[in-house]
CSV table of N, CA and C in Angstrom, one decimal:
chain,number,residue,atom,x,y,z
A,1,UNK,N,121.8,71.4,330.3
A,1,UNK,CA,121.6,70.7,329.1
A,1,UNK,C,120.5,69.7,329.2
A,2,UNK,N,119.5,69.7,328.3
A,2,UNK,CA,118.4,68.8,328.4
A,2,UNK,C,118.5,67.8,327.3
A,3,UNK,N,118.4,66.6,327.6
A,3,UNK,CA,118.4,65.5,326.6
A,3,UNK,C,117.2,64.7,326.8
A,4,UNK,N,116.8,64.0,325.7
A,4,UNK,CA,115.6,63.2,325.8
A,4,UNK,C,116.0,61.8,325.3
A,5,UNK,N,115.6,60.8,326.1
A,5,UNK,CA,115.9,59.4,325.7
A,5,UNK,C,114.6,58.9,325.0
A,6,UNK,N,114.8,58.2,323.8
A,6,UNK,CA,113.7,57.7,323.0
A,6,UNK,C,113.9,56.3,322.7
A,7,UNK,N,112.9,55.5,322.9
A,7,UNK,CA,112.9,54.1,322.5
A,7,UNK,C,111.7,53.8,321.6
A,8,UNK,N,111.9,53.2,320.5
A,8,UNK,CA,110.8,52.8,319.5
A,8,UNK,C,110.8,51.3,319.4
A,9,UNK,N,109.5,50.8,319.3
A,9,UNK,CA,109.3,49.4,319.2
A,9,UNK,C,108.3,49.1,318.2
A,10,UNK,N,108.5,48.2,317.3
A,10,UNK,CA,107.6,47.7,316.3
A,10,UNK,C,107.2,46.3,316.7
A,11,UNK,N,105.9,46.1,316.8
A,11,UNK,CA,105.3,44.8,317.2
A,11,UNK,C,104.5,44.2,316.1
A,12,UNK,N,104.9,42.9,315.8
A,12,UNK,CA,104.1,42.1,314.8
A,12,UNK,C,104.1,40.7,315.4
A,13,UNK,N,102.9,40.2,315.7
A,13,UNK,CA,102.7,38.9,316.3
A,13,UNK,C,102.4,37.8,315.2
A,14,UNK,N,102.1,36.6,315.6
A,14,UNK,CA,101.9,35.5,314.7
A,14,UNK,C,100.7,35.7,313.7
A,15,UNK,N,99.8,36.5,314.1
A,15,UNK,CA,98.6,36.8,313.2
A,15,UNK,C,98.1,38.2,313.6
A,16,UNK,N,97.2,38.7,312.8
A,16,UNK,CA,96.6,40.1,313.1
A,16,UNK,C,95.9,40.1,314.4
A,17,UNK,N,95.1,39.1,314.7
A,17,UNK,CA,94.3,39.0,315.9
A,17,UNK,C,95.2,39.1,317.2
A,18,UNK,N,96.3,38.4,317.1
A,18,UNK,CA,97.2,38.4,318.3
A,18,UNK,C,97.9,39.8,318.4
A,19,UNK,N,98.2,40.3,317.2
A,19,UNK,CA,98.9,41.7,317.3
A,19,UNK,C,97.9,42.7,317.8
A,20,UNK,N,96.6,42.6,317.5
A,20,UNK,CA,95.6,43.5,318.0
A,20,UNK,C,95.4,43.3,319.5
A,21,UNK,N,95.5,42.1,320.0
A,21,UNK,CA,95.4,41.8,321.4
A,21,UNK,C,96.6,42.4,322.2
A,22,UNK,N,97.8,42.3,321.6
A,22,UNK,CA,99.0,42.9,322.2
A,22,UNK,C,98.8,44.5,322.2
A,23,UNK,N,98.3,45.0,321.2
A,23,UNK,CA,98.1,46.5,321.2
A,23,UNK,C,97.1,46.9,322.2
A,24,UNK,N,96.0,46.1,322.4
A,24,UNK,CA,95.0,46.4,323.4
A,24,UNK,C,95.6,46.4,324.8
A,25,UNK,N,96.6,45.6,325.1
A,25,UNK,CA,97.3,45.6,326.4
A,25,UNK,C,98.0,46.9,326.7
A,26,UNK,N,98.3,47.6,325.7
A,26,UNK,CA,99.1,48.9,325.8
A,26,UNK,C,98.3,50.1,325.7
A,27,UNK,N,97.0,50.0,325.3
A,27,UNK,CA,96.2,51.1,324.9
A,27,UNK,C,96.1,52.2,326.0
A,28,UNK,N,96.2,51.9,327.2
A,28,UNK,CA,96.1,52.9,328.3
A,28,UNK,C,97.5,53.4,328.7
A,29,UNK,N,98.5,52.8,328.2
A,29,UNK,CA,99.9,53.1,328.6
A,29,UNK,C,100.6,54.1,327.7
A,30,UNK,N,100.3,53.9,326.4
A,30,UNK,CA,101.1,54.7,325.4
A,30,UNK,C,100.3,54.9,324.1
A,31,UNK,N,100.8,55.8,323.3
A,31,UNK,CA,100.1,56.0,322.0
A,31,UNK,C,100.6,54.9,321.0
A,32,UNK,N,99.6,54.3,320.3
A,32,UNK,CA,99.9,53.2,319.4
A,32,UNK,C,99.6,53.7,317.9
A,33,UNK,N,100.6,53.4,317.0
A,33,UNK,CA,100.5,53.8,315.6
A,33,UNK,C,100.5,52.5,314.8
A,34,UNK,N,99.5,52.3,314.0
A,34,UNK,CA,99.4,51.1,313.2
A,34,UNK,C,100.0,51.3,311.9
A,35,UNK,N,100.7,50.3,311.3
A,35,UNK,CA,101.3,50.3,310.0
A,35,UNK,C,101.1,48.9,309.4
A,36,UNK,N,100.1,48.7,308.6
A,36,UNK,CA,99.8,47.4,308.1
A,36,UNK,C,99.4,46.5,309.1
A,37,UNK,N,100.1,45.3,309.3
A,37,UNK,CA,99.7,44.3,310.3
A,37,UNK,C,100.6,44.4,311.5
A,38,UNK,N,101.2,45.5,311.7
A,38,UNK,CA,102.0,45.7,312.9
A,38,UNK,C,101.7,47.1,313.5
A,39,UNK,N,102.2,47.3,314.8
A,39,UNK,CA,102.0,48.6,315.4
A,39,UNK,C,103.3,49.0,316.0
A,40,UNK,N,103.4,50.3,316.3
A,40,UNK,CA,104.6,50.9,316.8
A,40,UNK,C,104.2,51.7,318.1
A,41,UNK,N,105.2,51.7,319.0
A,41,UNK,CA,105.1,52.6,320.2
A,41,UNK,C,106.4,53.3,320.3
A,42,UNK,N,106.3,54.5,321.0
A,42,UNK,CA,107.5,55.3,321.2
A,42,UNK,C,107.4,55.8,322.6
A,43,UNK,N,108.5,55.5,323.4
A,43,UNK,CA,108.6,56.0,324.8
A,43,UNK,C,109.7,57.0,324.8
A,44,UNK,N,109.3,58.2,325.4
A,44,UNK,CA,110.3,59.3,325.6
A,44,UNK,C,110.4,59.6,327.1
A,45,UNK,N,111.6,59.7,327.6
A,45,UNK,CA,111.8,60.1,328.9
A,45,UNK,C,113.1,61.0,329.0
A,46,UNK,N,113.2,61.8,330.0
A,46,UNK,CA,114.3,62.7,330.1
A,46,UNK,C,115.5,62.0,330.8
A,47,UNK,N,115.2,60.9,331.5
A,47,UNK,CA,116.3,60.2,332.2
A,47,UNK,C,116.3,58.7,331.7
A,48,UNK,N,117.5,58.2,331.5
A,48,UNK,CA,117.6,56.8,331.0
A,48,UNK,C,117.0,55.8,332.0
A,49,UNK,N,117.1,56.1,333.3
A,49,UNK,CA,116.6,55.1,334.3
A,49,UNK,C,115.0,55.1,334.2
A,50,UNK,N,114.4,56.3,333.9
A,50,UNK,CA,113.0,56.3,333.8
A,50,UNK,C,112.5,55.6,332.5
A,51,UNK,N,113.3,55.8,331.4
A,51,UNK,CA,113.0,55.1,330.2
A,51,UNK,C,113.1,53.6,330.4
A,52,UNK,N,114.1,53.1,331.1
A,52,UNK,CA,114.2,51.7,331.4
A,52,UNK,C,113.0,51.1,332.1
A,53,UNK,N,112.6,51.9,333.1
A,53,UNK,CA,111.4,51.5,333.9
A,53,UNK,C,110.2,51.4,333.1
A,54,UNK,N,110.0,52.4,332.2
A,54,UNK,CA,108.8,52.4,331.4
A,54,UNK,C,108.9,51.3,330.4
A,55,UNK,N,110.0,51.0,329.8
A,55,UNK,CA,110.3,49.9,328.9
A,55,UNK,C,109.9,48.6,329.6
A,56,UNK,N,110.5,48.4,330.8
A,56,UNK,CA,110.2,47.1,331.5
A,56,UNK,C,108.7,46.9,331.7
A,57,UNK,N,108.0,47.9,332.1
A,57,UNK,CA,106.6,47.8,332.3
A,57,UNK,C,105.8,47.4,331.1
A,58,UNK,N,106.1,48.1,329.9
A,58,UNK,CA,105.4,47.7,328.7
A,58,UNK,C,105.8,46.3,328.2
A,59,UNK,N,107.1,46.0,328.3
A,59,UNK,CA,107.5,44.6,327.8
A,59,UNK,C,106.9,43.5,328.7
A,60,UNK,N,106.9,43.7,330.0
A,60,UNK,CA,106.2,42.7,330.8
A,60,UNK,C,104.8,42.5,330.5
A,61,UNK,N,104.1,43.6,330.2
A,61,UNK,CA,102.7,43.5,329.8
A,61,UNK,C,102.5,42.7,328.5
A,62,UNK,N,103.4,43.0,327.5
A,62,UNK,CA,103.3,42.3,326.3
A,62,UNK,C,103.6,40.8,326.4
A,63,UNK,N,104.6,40.5,327.3
A,63,UNK,CA,105.0,39.1,327.5
A,63,UNK,C,103.8,38.4,328.2
A,64,UNK,N,103.2,39.0,329.1
A,64,UNK,CA,102.0,38.4,329.8
A,64,UNK,C,100.9,38.1,328.9
A,65,UNK,N,100.6,39.0,328.0
A,65,UNK,CA,99.5,38.8,327.0
A,65,UNK,C,99.9,37.8,326.0
A,66,UNK,N,101.1,37.8,325.5
A,66,UNK,CA,101.5,36.8,324.6
A,66,UNK,C,101.5,35.4,325.2
A,67,UNK,N,101.9,35.3,326.4
A,67,UNK,CA,101.8,34.0,327.1
A,67,UNK,C,100.4,33.5,327.2
A,68,UNK,N,99.5,34.4,327.5
A,68,UNK,CA,98.1,34.0,327.6
A,68,UNK,C,97.6,33.6,326.3
A,69,UNK,N,97.9,34.3,325.2
A,69,UNK,CA,97.5,33.9,323.9
A,69,UNK,C,98.0,32.6,323.5
A,70,UNK,N,99.2,32.2,323.9
A,70,UNK,CA,99.8,30.9,323.7
A,70,UNK,C,98.9,29.8,324.3
A,71,UNK,N,98.5,30.0,325.5
A,71,UNK,CA,97.6,29.1,326.2
A,71,UNK,C,96.3,29.0,325.6
A,72,UNK,N,95.7,30.1,325.2
A,72,UNK,CA,94.4,30.1,324.5
A,72,UNK,C,94.5,29.4,323.2
A,73,UNK,N,95.5,29.6,322.4
A,73,UNK,CA,95.7,29.0,321.1
A,73,UNK,C,95.8,27.5,321.2
A,74,UNK,N,96.2,26.9,322.3
A,74,UNK,CA,96.4,25.5,322.5
A,74,UNK,C,95.0,24.8,322.6
A,75,UNK,N,94.0,25.5,322.9
A,75,UNK,CA,92.7,24.9,323.1
A,75,UNK,C,91.7,25.2,322.0
């Protein structure tokens, strides 16, 4: 039996420029689909542990970029 694990994420940041920066951080890792001022990613894996690892990688990248944007916005 073959099953596929799928995780979908919709990302919308504080403004369009920040949302675009977040999408740029993922451009080499996954396919990005824009919908208005937000974007979506979808991660598919055959094993839950692989999906978790891929999710962690993407989220850590988004957190890092968002933290950097916070610092930049302060100046």
